[in-house]
Coordinates of N, CA, C and O in Angstrom, one line a residue:
Q1 N 8.9 -16.4 26.1 CA 8.4 -16.6 24.7 C 7.4 -15.4 24.4 O 6.6 -15.1 25.2
V2 N 7.6 -14.7 23.4 CA 6.7 -13.6 23.0 C 5.4 -14.1 22.4 O 5.5 -15.1 21.5
Q3 N 4.3 -13.6 22.8 CA 3.0 -14.0 22.2 C 2.2 -12.8 22.0 O 2.3 -11.8 22.7
L4 N 1.3 -12.9 20.9 CA 0.3 -11.9 20.7 C -1.1 -12.6 20.8 O -1.2 -13.7 20.2
V5 N -1.9 -12.1 21.6 CA -3.2 -12.7 21.8 C -4.3 -11.8 21.6 O -4.4 -10.7 22.3
E6 N -5.2 -12.1 20.6 CA -6.4 -11.2 20.4 C -7.6 -11.7 21.2 O -7.7 -12.9 21.5
S7 N -8.5 -10.7 21.4 CA -9.8 -11.1 22.0 C -10.7 -10.0 21.6 O -10.4 -9.0 21.0
G8 N -12.0 -10.3 21.8 CA -13.1 -9.3 21.6 C -13.9 -9.6 20.4 O -14.9 -8.8 20.1
G9 N -13.6 -10.6 19.6 CA -14.5 -10.9 18.5 C -15.8 -11.4 18.9 O -16.1 -11.7 20.1
G10 N -16.7 -11.6 17.9 CA -18.0 -12.1 18.2 C -19.0 -11.8 17.1 O -18.6 -11.5 16.0
L11 N -20.2 -12.1 17.4 CA -21.4 -11.8 16.5 C -22.1 -10.5 16.8 O -22.4 -10.3 18.0
V12 N -22.3 -9.7 15.8 CA -22.9 -8.4 15.9 C -23.8 -8.2 14.7 O -23.5 -8.6 13.6
Q13 N -24.9 -7.4 14.9 CA -25.7 -7.0 13.8 C -25.1 -5.9 13.1 O -24.3 -5.1 13.6
A14 N -25.5 -5.8 11.8 CA -25.0 -4.7 11.0 C -25.3 -3.4 11.6 O -26.4 -3.2 12.2
G15 N -24.4 -2.5 11.6 CA -24.5 -1.2 12.3 C -24.0 -1.2 13.7 O -23.8 -0.1 14.3
G16 N -23.7 -2.3 14.2 CA -23.2 -2.4 15.5 C -21.7 -2.2 15.6 O -21.0 -1.8 14.6
S17 N -21.1 -2.4 16.8 CA -19.7 -2.1 17.1 C -19.1 -3.3 17.8 O -19.8 -4.0 18.6
L18 N -17.8 -3.4 17.7 CA -17.0 -4.4 18.5 C -15.6 -3.7 18.7 O -15.2 -2.9 17.9
R19 N -15.0 -4.1 19.8 CA -13.7 -3.6 20.1 C -12.8 -4.9 20.3 O -13.0 -5.7 21.2
L20 N -11.8 -5.0 19.4 CA -10.8 -6.0 19.5 C -9.6 -5.6 20.3 O -9.2 -4.4 20.3
S21 N -9.0 -6.5 21.0 CA -7.8 -6.2 21.8 C -6.6 -7.1 21.3 O -6.9 -8.3 20.9
C22 N -5.4 -6.7 21.4 CA -4.2 -7.5 21.1 C -3.2 -7.2 22.2 O -2.7 -6.1 22.3
E23 N -2.9 -8.2 23.0 CA -2.0 -8.1 24.0 C -0.7 -8.9 23.7 O -0.8 -10.0 23.4
A24 N 0.4 -8.1 23.9 CA 1.7 -8.7 23.7 C 2.3 -9.1 25.1 O 2.2 -8.3 26.0
S25 N 2.9 -10.3 25.1 CA 3.5 -10.7 26.4 C 4.8 -11.3 26.1 O 5.1 -11.8 25.0
G26 N 5.6 -11.4 27.2 CA 7.0 -12.1 27.0 C 8.0 -11.1 27.4 O 7.8 -10.0 27.9
S27 N 9.3 -11.4 27.0 CA 10.4 -10.6 27.4 C 10.6 -9.5 26.3 O 11.6 -9.4 25.6
I28 N 9.6 -8.6 26.3 CA 9.6 -7.6 25.3 C 10.4 -6.4 25.7 O 10.2 -5.9 26.8
I29 N 11.2 -5.9 24.8 CA 12.0 -4.7 25.0 C 11.2 -3.6 24.3 O 11.1 -2.5 24.9
R30 N 10.7 -3.8 23.1 CA 10.0 -2.7 22.4 C 9.1 -3.3 21.3 O 9.5 -4.3 20.7
I31 N 8.0 -2.7 21.2 CA 7.1 -3.1 20.0 C 7.2 -2.0 19.0 O 6.9 -0.8 19.2
N32 N 7.8 -2.4 17.9 CA 8.2 -1.4 16.9 C 7.0 -0.9 16.1 O 6.9 0.3 15.8
D33 N 6.2 -1.7 15.7 CA 4.9 -1.3 15.1 C 3.9 -2.4 15.3 O 4.2 -3.5 15.6
M34 N 2.6 -2.1 15.1 CA 1.6 -3.0 15.3 C 0.5 -2.7 14.3 O 0.2 -1.5 14.1
G35 N -0.1 -3.7 13.8 CA -1.2 -3.5 12.8 C -2.2 -4.6 12.9 O -2.1 -5.6 13.6
W36 N -3.3 -4.4 12.2 CA -4.4 -5.3 12.2 C -4.7 -5.7 10.7 O -4.6 -4.9 9.8
Y37 N -4.9 -7.0 10.5 CA -5.3 -7.6 9.2 C -6.6 -8.4 9.4 O -7.0 -8.7 10.5
R38 N -7.2 -8.8 8.3 CA -8.3 -9.6 8.3 C -8.3 -10.5 7.1 O -7.7 -10.2 6.1
Q39 N -9.0 -11.7 7.3 CA -9.2 -12.6 6.2 C -10.6 -13.2 6.2 O -11.0 -13.8 7.2
A40 N -11.3 -12.9 5.1 CA -12.7 -13.3 4.9 C -12.6 -14.7 4.3 O -11.6 -15.0 3.6
P41 N -13.6 -15.5 4.4 CA -13.6 -16.9 3.8 C -13.4 -16.8 2.3 O -14.1 -15.9 1.6
G42 N -12.4 -17.5 1.8 CA -12.2 -17.6 0.4 C -11.4 -16.4 -0.2 O -11.2 -16.2 -1.4
K43 N -11.0 -15.5 0.7 CA -10.2 -14.3 0.3 C -8.8 -14.3 0.9 O -8.6 -15.0 1.9
Q44 N -7.9 -13.5 0.3 CA -6.6 -13.3 0.9 C -6.7 -12.4 2.1 O -7.6 -11.6 2.3
R45 N -5.7 -12.6 2.9 CA -5.6 -11.7 4.1 C -5.3 -10.3 3.7 O -4.4 -10.1 2.8
E46 N -5.9 -9.3 4.2 CA -5.7 -7.9 3.8 C -5.4 -7.1 5.0 O -5.9 -7.3 6.1
W47 N -4.7 -6.1 4.8 CA -4.3 -5.1 5.8 C -5.5 -4.2 6.2 O -6.2 -3.7 5.2
V48 N -5.7 -3.9 7.4 CA -6.8 -3.1 7.9 C -6.3 -1.7 8.4 O -6.8 -0.7 8.0
A49 N -5.4 -1.8 9.3 CA -5.0 -0.5 9.9 C -3.7 -0.8 10.7 O -3.4 -1.9 11.0
G50 N -3.0 0.3 11.0 CA -1.7 0.0 11.8 C -1.1 1.3 12.2 O -1.4 2.4 11.8
F51 N -0.2 1.1 13.1 CA 0.7 2.2 13.6 C 2.0 2.1 12.9 O 2.5 1.0 12.6
T52 N 2.6 3.3 12.6 CA 3.9 3.4 12.0 C 4.9 3.5 13.2 O 4.5 3.7 14.4
R53 N 6.2 3.4 12.9 CA 7.2 3.6 14.0 C 7.2 5.0 14.5 O 7.7 5.2 15.6
S54 N 6.6 5.9 13.8 CA 6.6 7.3 14.3 C 5.3 7.5 15.1 O 4.9 8.6 15.3
D55 N 4.5 6.4 15.3 CA 3.3 6.4 16.1 C 2.1 7.1 15.3 O 1.1 7.3 15.9
S56 N 2.2 7.3 14.0 CA 1.1 7.8 13.3 C 0.3 6.6 12.9 O 0.7 5.4 13.0
T57 N -1.0 6.8 12.5 CA -1.9 5.7 12.2 C -2.3 5.8 10.7 O -2.4 6.8 10.2
N58 N -2.5 4.6 10.2 CA -3.0 4.5 8.8 C -4.1 3.5 8.8 O -4.2 2.5 9.5
Y59 N -5.0 3.8 7.8 CA -6.2 2.9 7.7 C -6.4 2.6 6.2 O -6.2 3.4 5.3
A60 N -6.9 1.3 6.0 CA -7.4 1.0 4.6 C -8.6 1.8 4.3 O -9.4 2.2 5.2
D61 N -8.7 2.1 3.0 CA -9.9 3.0 2.6 C -11.2 2.4 3.0 O -12.1 3.2 3.4
F62 N -11.3 1.1 3.0 CA -12.6 0.5 3.3 C -13.0 0.6 4.8 O -14.1 0.2 5.2
V63 N -12.1 1.1 5.7 CA -12.5 1.2 7.1 C -12.4 2.6 7.6 O -12.7 2.9 8.7
K64 N -11.8 3.5 6.8 CA -11.7 4.9 7.2 C -13.0 5.5 7.6 O -14.0 5.3 7.0
G65 N -12.9 6.1 8.8 CA -14.1 6.8 9.3 C -15.0 5.8 10.2 O -15.9 6.2 10.8
R66 N -14.7 4.5 10.1 CA -15.5 3.5 10.9 C -14.7 2.8 12.0 O -15.1 2.5 13.0
F67 N -13.4 2.6 11.6 CA -12.5 1.8 12.5 C -11.5 2.8 13.1 O -11.0 3.7 12.5
T68 N -11.1 2.6 14.4 CA -10.1 3.4 15.0 C -9.1 2.5 15.8 O -9.5 1.6 16.5
I69 N -7.8 2.7 15.6 CA -6.8 1.9 16.4 C -6.2 2.8 17.5 O -6.1 4.0 17.3
S70 N -5.9 2.1 18.6 CA -5.3 2.8 19.7 C -4.4 1.8 20.5 O -4.4 0.6 20.1
R71 N -3.7 2.2 21.4 CA -2.9 1.3 22.3 C -2.6 1.9 23.6 O -2.7 3.2 23.7
D72 N -2.2 1.1 24.6 CA -1.9 1.6 25.9 C -0.6 2.3 25.8 O 0.1 2.2 24.9
S73 N -0.4 3.1 26.9 CA 0.8 3.9 26.9 C 2.1 3.1 26.8 O 3.1 3.6 26.3
D74 N 2.1 1.8 27.3 CA 3.3 1.0 27.2 C 3.3 0.3 25.9 O 4.3 -0.5 25.6
K75 N 2.4 0.5 25.1 CA 2.3 -0.1 23.7 C 2.2 -1.6 23.7 O 2.4 -2.2 22.6
T76 N 2.0 -2.2 24.8 CA 1.9 -3.7 24.7 C 0.5 -4.2 24.4 O 0.3 -5.4 24.1
T77 N -0.5 -3.4 24.5 CA -1.8 -3.8 24.2 C -2.4 -2.8 23.2 O -2.4 -1.6 23.4
G78 N -2.9 -3.3 22.1 CA -3.5 -2.5 21.0 C -4.9 -2.8 20.9 O -5.4 -3.9 21.3
Y79 N -5.7 -1.9 20.3 CA -7.1 -2.0 20.2 C -7.6 -1.6 18.8 O -7.0 -0.8 18.2
L80 N -8.6 -2.3 18.4 CA -9.2 -1.9 17.1 C -10.7 -1.8 17.4 O -11.5 -2.7 17.6
Q81 N -11.1 -0.5 17.4 CA -12.6 -0.1 17.6 C -13.2 -0.1 16.3 O -12.8 0.6 15.4
M82 N -14.3 -1.0 16.2 CA -14.9 -1.1 14.9 C -16.4 -0.6 15.0 O -17.1 -1.2 15.8
N83 N -16.7 0.4 14.3 CA -18.1 0.9 14.4 C -18.8 0.8 13.0 O -18.1 0.5 12.0
S84 N -20.1 0.9 13.0 CA -20.8 0.8 11.7 C -20.5 -0.4 10.9 O -20.2 -0.3 9.7
L85 N -20.5 -1.5 11.6 CA -20.0 -2.7 10.9 C -21.1 -3.2 9.9 O -22.3 -3.0 10.1
T86 N -20.6 -3.8 8.8 CA -21.4 -4.3 7.8 C -21.1 -5.8 7.6 O -20.0 -6.3 8.0
P87 N -21.9 -6.6 6.9 CA -21.6 -8.0 6.7 C -20.3 -8.2 5.9 O -19.6 -9.2 6.1
E88 N -19.9 -7.2 5.2 CA -18.6 -7.3 4.4 C -17.4 -7.2 5.4 O -16.3 -7.5 4.9
D89 N -17.6 -6.9 6.6 CA -16.5 -6.8 7.6 C -16.3 -8.2 8.3 O -15.4 -8.3 9.1
T90 N -17.2 -9.2 8.0 CA -17.1 -10.5 8.5 C -15.8 -11.1 8.1 O -15.5 -11.3 6.9
A91 N -15.0 -11.5 9.0 CA -13.6 -12.1 8.8 C -13.0 -12.5 10.1 O -13.5 -12.2 11.2
V92 N -11.9 -13.2 9.9 CA -11.0 -13.4 11.1 C -10.0 -12.3 11.1 O -9.4 -12.0 10.2
Y93 N -9.9 -11.6 12.3 CA -9.1 -10.5 12.4 C -7.8 -10.9 13.2 O -7.9 -11.5 14.2
Y94 N -6.7 -10.5 12.6 CA -5.4 -10.8 13.2 C -4.6 -9.5 13.6 O -4.6 -8.5 12.9
C95 N -3.9 -9.7 14.6 CA -3.0 -8.7 15.1 C -1.6 -9.0 14.6 O -1.2 -10.2 14.6
N96 N -0.8 -8.1 14.2 CA 0.5 -8.3 13.8 C 1.5 -7.3 14.4 O 1.1 -6.1 14.5
A97 N 2.7 -7.7 14.8 CA 3.6 -6.7 15.4 C 5.0 -7.1 15.2 O 5.3 -8.3 15.1
Q98 N 5.8 -6.1 15.0 CA 7.3 -6.4 14.9 C 7.8 -6.1 16.4 O 7.6 -4.9 16.8
I99 N 8.4 -7.0 17.0 CA 8.8 -6.9 18.4 C 10.3 -7.2 18.6 O 10.8 -8.2 18.1
T100 N 10.9 -6.3 19.4 CA 12.2 -6.5 19.8 C 12.2 -7.1 21.2 O 11.5 -6.6 22.1
Y101 N 12.9 -8.2 21.4 CA 12.8 -8.9 22.7 C 14.1 -9.5 23.1 O 15.1 -9.5 22.3
A102 N 14.2 -9.9 24.3 CA 15.4 -10.5 24.9 C 15.3 -12.0 24.9 O 14.5 -12.5 25.6
R103 N 16.2 -12.6 24.2 CA 16.3 -14.1 24.3 C 17.7 -14.5 23.7 O 17.9 -14.4 22.5
L104 N 18.5 -14.8 24.6 CA 20.0 -15.0 24.2 C 20.5 -13.9 23.4 O 21.1 -14.0 22.4
G105 N 20.3 -12.7 23.9 CA 20.6 -11.5 23.2 C 19.4 -10.7 22.8 O 18.3 -11.0 23.3
I106 N 19.6 -9.7 22.0 CA 18.5 -8.8 21.6 C 18.1 -9.3 20.2 O 18.9 -9.3 19.3
R107 N 16.8 -9.6 20.0 CA 16.3 -10.0 18.7 C 15.1 -9.2 18.3 O 14.4 -8.7 19.2
T108 N 14.8 -9.2 17.0 CA 13.6 -8.6 16.5 C 12.9 -9.6 15.5 O 13.6 -10.1 14.6
S109 N 11.6 -9.8 15.8 CA 10.9 -10.7 14.9 C 9.5 -10.2 14.7 O 9.0 -9.4 15.5
E110 N 8.9 -10.8 13.7 CA 7.4 -10.4 13.4 C 6.6 -11.5 14.0 O 6.9 -12.7 13.9
Y111 N 5.5 -11.1 14.7 CA 4.6 -12.0 15.3 C 3.1 -11.8 14.8 O 2.8 -10.7 14.5
W112 N 2.4 -12.9 14.8 CA 1.0 -12.8 14.5 C 0.2 -13.4 15.7 O 0.7 -14.4 16.3
G113 N -1.0 -12.9 15.9 CA -1.8 -13.5 16.9 C -2.6 -14.6 16.3 O -2.5 -14.9 15.1
Q114 N -3.4 -15.3 17.1 CA -4.1 -16.5 16.6 C -5.3 -16.1 15.8 O -5.9 -17.0 15.1
G115 N -5.8 -14.9 15.8 CA -7.0 -14.5 15.1 C -8.2 -14.5 16.0 O -8.3 -15.4 16.9
T116 N -9.1 -13.6 15.7 CA -10.4 -13.6 16.4 C -11.5 -13.4 15.4 O -11.4 -12.6 14.5
Q117 N -12.6 -14.2 15.5 CA -13.6 -14.2 14.5 C -14.6 -13.0 14.7 O -15.1 -12.9 15.8
V118 N -14.9 -12.3 13.7 CA -15.9 -11.2 13.7 C -16.9 -11.6 12.7 O -16.6 -11.8 11.5
T119 N -18.2 -11.7 13.1 CA -19.3 -12.0 12.2 C -20.3 -11.0 12.4 O -20.8 -10.7 13.5
V120 N -20.7 -10.4 11.2 CA -21.7 -9.3 11.2 C -22.9 -9.8 10.4 O -22.8 -10.2 9.2
S121 N -24.0 -9.9 11.1 CA -25.2 -10.3 10.5 C -26.1 -9.2 9.9 O -26.0 -8.1 10.4
S122 N -26.7 -9.5 8.8 CA -27.5 -8.4 8.1 C -28.9 -8.3 8.7 O -29.4 -9.1 9.5

């Protein structure tokens, strides 16, 4: 069974940093793309950053220059380095990936992690 598990959230003061991790596990053949989303209380989930299939990176305007995404060479673990955090960054952060895996043949599905809470105090 394929899973995405995030970790690294927590409480940090404004101006601080956190590094989130997203680890994919299971009968994975290929991770086609991976991205990060967040959902603040009372708001819709919004896209934060992600890798394209050509391995380029894209960022939402509100995190450009502050957040950086990266991943391990085997692409099964992704990271979201968050610097210069503000209270407006408080949200549950989710990892999302399109994964090709082996299960009764070759399949491709979209997966979400369980989310990790990031709280930035002023």
